[in-house]
mmCIF file of C-alpha atoms and ligand atoms in Angstrom:
data_model
loop_
_atom_site.group_PDB
_atom_site.id
_atom_site.type_symbol
_atom_site.label_atom_id
_atom_site.label_comp_id
_atom_site.label_asym_id
_atom_site.label_seq_id
_atom_site.Cartn_x
_atom_site.Cartn_y
_atom_site.Cartn_z
ATOM 1 C CA MET A 256 0.000 0.000 0.000
ATOM 2 C CA GLY A 257 1.381 3.433 -0.980
ATOM 3 C CA ILE A 258 1.786 6.174 1.582
ATOM 4 C CA SER A 259 -1.171 8.215 0.247
ATOM 5 C CA ASP A 260 -3.353 5.105 0.511
ATOM 6 C CA GLY A 261 -2.192 4.808 4.114
ATOM 7 C CA ILE A 262 -3.204 8.417 4.833
ATOM 8 C CA LYS A 263 -6.527 7.822 3.092
ATOM 9 C CA THR A 264 -7.213 4.730 5.221
ATOM 10 C CA ALA A 265 -6.131 6.445 8.449
ATOM 11 C CA THR A 266 -8.506 9.349 7.641
ATOM 12 C CA ILE A 267 -11.397 6.965 6.928
ATOM 13 C CA GLU A 268 -10.693 5.200 10.233
ATOM 14 C CA GLY A 269 -10.495 8.562 12.001
ATOM 15 C CA ASN A 270 -7.085 7.588 13.327
ATOM 16 C CA ARG A 271 -5.647 11.031 14.032
ATOM 17 C CA ASP A 272 -2.238 9.891 15.288
ATOM 18 C CA LYS A 273 -1.671 7.567 12.349
ATOM 19 C CA THR A 274 -2.798 10.259 9.895
ATOM 20 C CA LEU A 275 -0.241 12.673 11.368
ATOM 21 C CA LEU A 276 2.502 10.056 11.480
ATOM 22 C CA LEU A 277 1.995 9.067 7.851
ATOM 23 C CA ILE A 278 1.837 12.706 6.727
ATOM 24 C CA GLY A 279 5.230 13.190 8.394
ATOM 25 C CA GLN A 280 6.576 10.178 6.533
ATOM 26 C CA ALA A 281 5.103 11.375 3.230
ATOM 27 C CA LEU A 282 6.766 14.770 3.662
ATOM 28 C CA ASP A 283 10.080 13.110 4.522
ATOM 29 C CA ALA A 284 9.734 11.079 1.332
ATOM 30 C CA GLY A 285 9.367 14.328 -0.638
ATOM 31 C CA MET A 286 5.621 14.206 -1.321
ATOM 32 C CA GLN A 287 4.040 17.608 -2.021
ATOM 33 C CA PRO A 288 1.539 18.913 0.600
ATOM 34 C CA GLY A 289 -1.090 19.494 -2.115
ATOM 35 C CA ASP A 290 -0.824 15.861 -3.233
ATOM 36 C CA ILE A 291 -1.068 14.639 0.361
ATOM 37 C CA ILE A 292 -4.317 16.615 0.748
ATOM 38 C CA GLN A 293 -5.754 15.468 -2.569
ATOM 39 C CA GLU A 294 -4.683 11.816 -2.683
ATOM 40 C CA GLY A 295 -4.766 11.156 1.063
ATOM 41 C CA LEU A 296 -7.080 13.391 3.093
ATOM 42 C CA ILE A 297 -9.719 14.358 0.503
ATOM 43 C CA ALA A 298 -9.710 10.841 -0.998
ATOM 44 C CA GLY A 299 -10.399 9.501 2.503
ATOM 45 C CA MET A 300 -13.205 11.982 3.157
ATOM 46 C CA THR A 301 -14.817 11.086 -0.159
ATOM 47 C CA VAL A 302 -15.064 7.463 0.976
ATOM 48 C CA VAL A 303 -16.433 8.595 4.360
ATOM 49 C CA GLY A 304 -19.157 10.571 2.536
ATOM 50 C CA GLU A 305 -20.059 7.565 0.389
ATOM 51 C CA ARG A 306 -20.237 5.269 3.409
ATOM 52 C CA PHE A 307 -22.434 7.745 5.269
ATOM 53 C CA LYS A 308 -24.746 8.025 2.291
ATOM 54 C CA SER A 309 -25.127 4.267 2.035
ATOM 55 C CA GLY A 310 -25.870 3.971 5.762
ATOM 56 C CA GLU A 311 -22.669 2.048 6.479
ATOM 57 C CA ILE A 312 -21.490 4.669 9.005
ATOM 58 C CA TYR A 313 -23.195 7.407 11.028
ATOM 59 C CA VAL A 314 -22.501 11.007 12.131
ATOM 60 C CA PRO A 315 -20.067 10.088 14.967
ATOM 61 C CA GLU A 316 -17.774 8.202 12.557
ATOM 62 C CA MET A 317 -17.969 11.130 10.145
ATOM 63 C CA LEU A 318 -16.982 13.485 12.973
ATOM 64 C CA ILE A 319 -14.017 11.358 14.000
ATOM 65 C CA ALA A 320 -12.791 11.206 10.395
ATOM 66 C CA ALA A 321 -13.229 14.993 10.162
ATOM 67 C CA ARG A 322 -11.082 15.413 13.273
ATOM 68 C CA ALA A 323 -8.280 13.359 11.703
ATOM 69 C CA MET A 324 -8.511 15.355 8.486
ATOM 70 C CA LYS A 325 -8.474 18.685 10.335
ATOM 71 C CA ALA A 326 -5.368 17.661 12.297
ATOM 72 C CA GLY A 327 -3.692 16.691 9.023
ATOM 73 C CA LEU A 328 -4.591 20.017 7.403
ATOM 74 C CA GLU A 329 -3.233 21.937 10.402
ATOM 75 C CA LYS A 330 0.059 20.049 10.137
ATOM 76 C CA LEU A 331 0.306 20.971 6.449
ATOM 77 C CA ARG A 332 -0.902 24.568 6.872
ATOM 78 C CA PRO A 333 2.551 26.163 7.511
ATOM 79 C CA LEU A 334 3.925 24.482 4.403
ATOM 80 C CA LEU A 335 1.083 25.760 2.243
ATOM 81 C CA VAL A 336 0.875 29.252 3.661
ATOM 82 C CA GLY A 337 4.611 30.007 3.809
ATOM 83 C CA LYS A 338 5.799 33.536 4.391
ATOM 84 C CA THR A 339 3.627 35.538 2.054
ATOM 85 C CA VAL A 340 2.703 39.180 2.510
ATOM 86 C CA ASP A 341 -1.022 39.917 2.750
ATOM 87 C CA SER A 342 -1.120 41.815 -0.499
ATOM 88 C CA LEU A 343 -3.567 40.161 -2.874
ATOM 89 C CA ALA A 344 -6.852 41.014 -1.118
ATOM 90 C CA THR A 345 -8.752 40.904 2.145
ATOM 91 C CA VAL A 346 -11.396 38.180 2.209
ATOM 92 C CA VAL A 347 -14.148 37.634 4.765
ATOM 93 C CA LEU A 348 -14.888 33.915 4.707
ATOM 94 C CA GLY A 349 -17.575 31.854 6.400
ATOM 95 C CA THR A 350 -19.899 28.864 6.175
ATOM 96 C CA VAL A 351 -23.505 29.881 5.739
ATOM 97 C CA LYS A 352 -26.110 29.801 8.528
ATOM 98 C CA GLY A 353 -27.414 26.320 9.326
ATOM 99 C CA ASP A 354 -24.271 24.633 8.003
ATOM 100 C CA LEU A 355 -21.568 23.277 10.313
ATOM 101 C CA HIS A 356 -19.134 21.954 7.682
ATOM 102 C CA ASP A 357 -15.850 23.812 7.851
ATOM 103 C CA ILE A 358 -13.102 21.592 6.453
ATOM 104 C CA GLY A 359 -13.558 22.868 2.882
ATOM 105 C CA LYS A 360 -13.755 26.453 4.132
ATOM 106 C CA ASN A 361 -10.591 25.976 6.180
ATOM 107 C CA LEU A 362 -8.833 24.614 3.129
ATOM 108 C CA VAL A 363 -10.000 27.637 1.134
ATOM 109 C CA ALA A 364 -8.571 29.867 3.907
ATOM 110 C CA ILE A 365 -5.216 28.067 3.795
ATOM 111 C CA MET A 366 -4.977 28.334 0.003
ATOM 112 C CA LEU A 367 -5.951 32.025 0.081
ATOM 113 C CA GLU A 368 -3.391 32.809 2.777
ATOM 114 C CA GLY A 369 -0.838 30.922 0.700
ATOM 115 C CA ALA A 370 -1.711 33.140 -2.257
ATOM 116 C CA GLY A 371 -1.168 36.290 -0.176
ATOM 117 C CA CYS A 372 -4.690 37.130 1.004
ATOM 118 C CA LYS A 373 -5.633 38.367 4.441
ATOM 119 C CA VAL A 374 -8.446 36.046 5.535
ATOM 120 C CA VAL A 375 -11.008 37.021 8.153
ATOM 121 C CA ASP A 376 -12.615 33.693 9.068
ATOM 122 C CA ILE A 377 -16.048 34.202 10.630
ATOM 123 C CA GLY A 378 -16.599 30.492 11.250
ATOM 124 C CA VAL A 379 -19.521 28.170 10.601
ATOM 125 C CA ASP A 380 -23.289 28.634 10.930
ATOM 126 C CA ALA A 381 -22.724 32.309 10.110
ATOM 127 C CA PRO A 382 -25.942 34.361 9.849
ATOM 128 C CA PRO A 383 -26.067 37.264 7.357
ATOM 129 C CA ASP A 384 -25.522 39.757 10.184
ATOM 130 C CA ARG A 385 -22.171 38.186 11.063
ATOM 131 C CA PHE A 386 -21.031 38.565 7.443
ATOM 132 C CA ILE A 387 -22.325 42.140 7.352
ATOM 133 C CA GLY A 388 -20.603 43.043 10.643
ATOM 134 C CA ALA A 389 -17.296 41.633 9.384
ATOM 135 C CA ILE A 390 -17.633 43.482 6.063
ATOM 136 C CA ARG A 391 -18.262 46.780 7.881
ATOM 137 C CA GLU A 392 -15.356 46.159 10.247
ATOM 138 C CA HIS A 393 -12.713 44.818 7.854
ATOM 139 C CA ARG A 394 -13.710 46.469 4.526
ATOM 140 C CA PRO A 395 -12.712 43.430 2.442
ATOM 141 C CA GLU A 396 -12.631 43.418 -1.353
ATOM 142 C CA PHE A 397 -14.101 39.879 -1.323
ATOM 143 C CA VAL A 398 -16.533 37.771 0.680
ATOM 144 C CA GLY A 399 -16.435 33.976 0.391
ATOM 145 C CA ILE A 400 -19.495 31.949 1.335
ATOM 146 C CA SER A 401 -19.280 28.187 1.700
ATOM 147 C CA ALA A 402 -22.180 25.701 1.848
ATOM 148 C CA LEU A 403 -22.068 21.910 1.941
ATOM 149 C CA LEU A 404 -25.744 21.057 2.277
ATOM 150 C CA THR A 405 -28.430 21.337 -0.368
ATOM 151 C CA THR A 406 -30.688 22.574 2.446
ATOM 152 C CA THR A 407 -28.434 25.572 3.113
ATOM 153 C CA LEU A 408 -28.250 26.702 -0.532
ATOM 154 C CA PRO A 409 -31.322 28.975 -0.141
ATOM 155 C CA THR A 410 -29.589 30.607 2.837
ATOM 156 C CA MET A 411 -26.700 31.524 0.554
ATOM 157 C CA ARG A 412 -29.183 33.414 -1.620
ATOM 158 C CA GLU A 413 -30.693 35.089 1.474
ATOM 159 C CA THR A 414 -27.226 36.102 2.665
ATOM 160 C CA ILE A 415 -26.468 37.916 -0.588
ATOM 161 C CA ALA A 416 -29.939 39.519 -0.487
ATOM 162 C CA ALA A 417 -29.188 40.734 3.054
ATOM 163 C CA PHE A 418 -26.035 42.460 1.735
ATOM 164 C CA GLU A 419 -28.292 44.378 -0.688
ATOM 165 C CA THR A 420 -30.700 45.356 2.080
ATOM 166 C CA ALA A 421 -27.795 46.513 4.257
ATOM 167 C CA GLY A 422 -26.537 48.683 1.379
ATOM 168 C CA ILE A 423 -23.123 46.998 1.209
ATOM 169 C CA ARG A 424 -23.565 44.685 -1.778
ATOM 170 C CA LYS A 425 -21.708 46.958 -4.197
ATOM 171 C CA SER A 426 -18.746 47.362 -1.846
ATOM 172 C CA VAL A 427 -17.685 43.692 -2.100
ATOM 173 C CA LYS A 428 -17.364 40.916 -4.649
ATOM 174 C CA VAL A 429 -19.086 37.749 -3.490
ATOM 175 C CA LEU A 430 -17.594 34.321 -4.208
ATOM 176 C CA VAL A 431 -19.527 31.153 -3.470
ATOM 177 C CA GLY A 432 -18.518 27.511 -3.352
ATOM 178 C CA GLY A 433 -18.957 24.137 -1.700
ATOM 179 C CA ALA A 434 -19.986 20.715 -2.953
ATOM 180 C CA PRO A 435 -23.638 21.440 -3.942
ATOM 181 C CA VAL A 436 -22.873 24.879 -5.447
ATOM 182 C CA THR A 437 -22.627 25.243 -9.231
ATOM 183 C CA GLN A 438 -21.775 28.096 -11.583
ATOM 184 C CA LYS A 439 -25.446 28.141 -12.649
ATOM 185 C CA PHE A 440 -26.605 28.526 -9.039
ATOM 186 C CA ALA A 441 -23.977 31.204 -8.396
ATOM 187 C CA ASP A 442 -25.319 33.163 -11.404
ATOM 188 C CA GLU A 443 -28.918 32.718 -10.234
ATOM 189 C CA ILE A 444 -28.257 34.161 -6.782
ATOM 190 C CA GLY A 445 -26.234 37.077 -8.122
ATOM 191 C CA ALA A 446 -22.785 36.040 -6.862
ATOM 192 C CA ASP A 447 -19.796 37.579 -8.616
ATOM 193 C CA GLY A 448 -17.893 34.333 -8.831
ATOM 194 C CA TYR A 449 -17.905 30.604 -8.229
ATOM 195 C CA ALA A 450 -14.984 28.290 -7.531
ATOM 196 C CA GLY A 451 -15.219 24.509 -7.628
ATOM 197 C CA ASN A 452 -12.333 23.863 -5.276
ATOM 198 C CA ALA A 453 -10.044 25.582 -2.801
ATOM 199 C CA ALA A 454 -7.215 26.055 -5.278
ATOM 200 C CA GLU A 455 -9.487 27.861 -7.761
ATOM 201 C CA VAL A 456 -10.587 30.547 -5.306
ATOM 202 C CA ALA A 457 -7.328 32.507 -5.471
ATOM 203 C CA ASP A 458 -7.402 32.370 -9.300
ATOM 204 C CA LYS A 459 -10.940 33.701 -9.217
ATOM 205 C CA ILE A 460 -9.874 36.568 -6.964
ATOM 206 C CA ARG A 461 -6.990 37.445 -9.270
ATOM 207 C CA SER A 462 -9.317 37.469 -12.275
ATOM 208 C CA LEU A 463 -11.983 39.587 -10.552
ATOM 209 C CA LYS A 464 -9.647 42.188 -9.022
HETATM 210 CO CO1 LIG B 141 -21.873 16.127 6.590
HETATM 211 N N1 LIG B 141 -22.810 15.893 4.893
HETATM 212 N N2 LIG B 141 -23.583 16.309 7.508
HETATM 213 N N3 LIG B 141 -20.811 16.177 8.203
HETATM 214 N N4 LIG B 141 -20.424 15.578 5.565
HETATM 215 C C1 LIG B 141 -22.010 15.802 3.683
HETATM 216 C C2 LIG B 141 -21.721 17.187 3.053
HETATM 217 C C3 LIG B 141 -22.838 14.853 2.739
HETATM 218 C C4 LIG B 141 -22.605 15.075 1.226
HETATM 219 C C5 LIG B 141 -22.613 13.366 3.139
HETATM 220 C C6 LIG B 141 -23.403 12.420 2.268
HETATM 221 O O1 LIG B 141 -24.575 12.236 2.471
HETATM 222 N N5 LIG B 141 -22.765 11.819 1.280
HETATM 223 C C7 LIG B 141 -24.290 15.218 3.208
HETATM 224 C C8 LIG B 141 -24.959 16.385 2.472
HETATM 225 C C9 LIG B 141 -26.022 15.916 1.500
HETATM 226 C C10 LIG B 141 -26.648 17.072 0.815
HETATM 227 O O2 LIG B 141 -27.056 18.039 1.382
HETATM 228 N N6 LIG B 141 -26.712 16.947 -0.498
HETATM 229 C C11 LIG B 141 -24.046 15.552 4.680
HETATM 230 C C12 LIG B 141 -25.059 15.539 5.678
HETATM 231 C C13 LIG B 141 -26.408 15.039 5.237
HETATM 232 C C14 LIG B 141 -24.821 15.951 7.005
HETATM 233 C C15 LIG B 141 -25.823 16.020 8.174
HETATM 234 C C16 LIG B 141 -27.216 16.567 7.805
HETATM 235 C C17 LIG B 141 -25.902 14.595 8.781
HETATM 236 C C18 LIG B 141 -26.920 14.433 9.888
HETATM 237 O O3 LIG B 141 -26.818 15.057 10.911
HETATM 238 N N7 LIG B 141 -27.879 13.592 9.624
HETATM 239 C C19 LIG B 141 -25.101 16.936 9.182
HETATM 240 C C20 LIG B 141 -25.434 18.428 8.972
HETATM 241 C C21 LIG B 141 -24.874 19.289 10.050
HETATM 242 C C22 LIG B 141 -24.972 20.750 9.676
HETATM 243 O O4 LIG B 141 -24.138 21.255 8.963
HETATM 244 N N8 LIG B 141 -26.034 21.425 10.132
HETATM 245 C C23 LIG B 141 -23.667 16.656 8.815
HETATM 246 C C24 LIG B 141 -22.619 16.745 9.729
HETATM 247 C C25 LIG B 141 -21.314 16.462 9.432
HETATM 248 C C26 LIG B 141 -20.212 16.417 10.489
HETATM 249 C C27 LIG B 141 -20.354 17.510 11.559
HETATM 250 C C28 LIG B 141 -20.263 15.060 11.158
HETATM 251 C C29 LIG B 141 -18.912 16.502 9.593
HETATM 252 C C30 LIG B 141 -18.388 17.946 9.412
HETATM 253 C C31 LIG B 141 -17.201 18.241 10.274
HETATM 254 C C32 LIG B 141 -16.587 19.578 9.912
HETATM 255 O O5 LIG B 141 -16.653 20.071 8.799
HETATM 256 N N9 LIG B 141 -15.994 20.162 10.919
HETATM 257 C C33 LIG B 141 -19.438 16.045 8.234
HETATM 258 C C34 LIG B 141 -18.607 15.603 7.173
HETATM 259 C C35 LIG B 141 -17.153 15.399 7.518
HETATM 260 C C36 LIG B 141 -19.108 15.364 5.858
HETATM 261 C C37 LIG B 141 -18.358 14.805 4.625
HETATM 262 C C38 LIG B 141 -18.140 13.299 4.850
HETATM 263 C C39 LIG B 141 -17.032 15.440 4.306
HETATM 264 C C40 LIG B 141 -17.057 16.959 4.111
HETATM 265 C C41 LIG B 141 -15.647 17.434 3.939
HETATM 266 O O6 LIG B 141 -15.056 17.964 4.860
HETATM 267 N N10 LIG B 141 -15.052 17.157 2.751
HETATM 268 C C42 LIG B 141 -19.394 15.119 3.463
HETATM 269 C C43 LIG B 141 -19.338 14.143 2.306
HETATM 270 C C44 LIG B 141 -18.268 14.546 1.314
HETATM 271 O O7 LIG B 141 -18.094 15.714 1.005
HETATM 272 N N11 LIG B 141 -17.565 13.615 0.782
HETATM 273 C C45 LIG B 141 -20.644 15.368 4.190
HETATM 274 C C46 LIG B 141 -13.659 17.509 2.448
HETATM 275 C C47 LIG B 141 -13.578 18.992 2.011
HETATM 276 C C48 LIG B 141 -12.143 19.344 1.668
HETATM 277 O O8 LIG B 141 -14.369 19.107 0.859
HETATM 278 O O9 LIG B 141 -16.075 20.549 2.070
HETATM 279 O O10 LIG B 141 -16.495 19.754 -0.325
HETATM 280 P P1 LIG B 141 -15.555 20.192 0.728
HETATM 281 O O11 LIG B 141 -14.770 21.469 0.201
HETATM 282 C C49 LIG B 141 -14.215 21.522 -1.105
HETATM 283 C C50 LIG B 141 -15.137 22.162 -2.148
HETATM 284 O O12 LIG B 141 -16.487 21.961 -1.866
HETATM 285 C C51 LIG B 141 -14.677 23.571 -2.187
HETATM 286 O O13 LIG B 141 -13.302 23.529 -1.869
HETATM 287 C C52 LIG B 141 -13.038 22.447 -0.978
HETATM 288 C C53 LIG B 141 -11.737 21.755 -1.298
HETATM 289 O O14 LIG B 141 -11.281 21.892 -2.573
HETATM 290 N N12 LIG B 141 -15.278 24.591 -1.343
HETATM 291 C C54 LIG B 141 -15.273 25.885 -1.761
HETATM 292 C C55 LIG B 141 -15.822 24.529 -0.119
HETATM 293 N N13 LIG B 141 -16.188 25.742 0.273
HETATM 294 C C56 LIG B 141 -15.863 26.600 -0.708
HETATM 295 C C57 LIG B 141 -16.015 27.989 -0.825
HETATM 296 C C58 LIG B 141 -15.572 28.608 -1.989
HETATM 297 C C59 LIG B 141 -15.011 27.859 -3.008
HETATM 298 C C60 LIG B 141 -14.839 26.504 -2.916
HETATM 299 O O15 LIG B 141 -15.662 29.924 -2.191
HETATM 300 C C61 LIG B 141 -16.038 30.760 -1.145
#
């Protein structure tokens, strides 16, 4: 079994210590952090999602796997972020109200910091008012909204509508993303941009600046 398969299996099992140990070994062997995330951690989470969907595992197992993945991401964070200057843009980033998934958002934050953005992370289950407060306080050029549930997609629309009502919509560019989000949906709700994965978000920001 290859080392990325080992990381994938350790993530599926929710074995935090083994995930961290194998990530260390993968780095020592010269594997790139981005490949470790893609072929190990995300590959593992994909299997976890499939098993949950088929009723093979339940929420607690999903949580334990998420904990292993988060620990792995934190270990890799310094290598991905590096010593960049916050010069590309300021981005307020959060997961929409009603949605507790934050691994994808955290990965977006890491990739944005790595690309030289200042990220203001407002966390999960973020109501429109929390976004609006952060926009007023930090004056970002961009706002990133993440959603992982089909049931929280309408809330993404409501969040953008709340920016209009608060009179701040024109002061920021809104980017949306997350597994159920599509370019078509982003267009429908009046977002300025959509990114399919964490790596694409920085490209989107560069193209919209
Ligand atoms: Co949840 N969950 N979950 N879950 N969970 C999913 C999303 C699900 C697809 C599983 C499944 O059924 N196959 C399903 C949603 C189905 C749907 O709506 N269509 C689901 C469900 C149903 C639920 C609950 C309702 C379960 C329940 O309680 N019965 C519940 C909801 C809780 C809530 O939010 N209110 C729930 C809870 C949980 C846990 C708390 C146990 C845990 C989250 C832990 C955490 O995040 N701290 C969890 C997990 C771990 C998952 C899966 C297995 C993994 C998610 C993940 O972290 N993936 C997930 C199945 C899956 O995705 N395979 C599932 C890895 C991550 C890197 O990918 O988040 O997609 P992702 O992020 C990507 C892109 O989407 C994109 O970039 C990232 C990386 O490239 N991206 C952006 C994300 N945000 C972006 C923003 C951008 C741009 C790109 O711009 C701003």
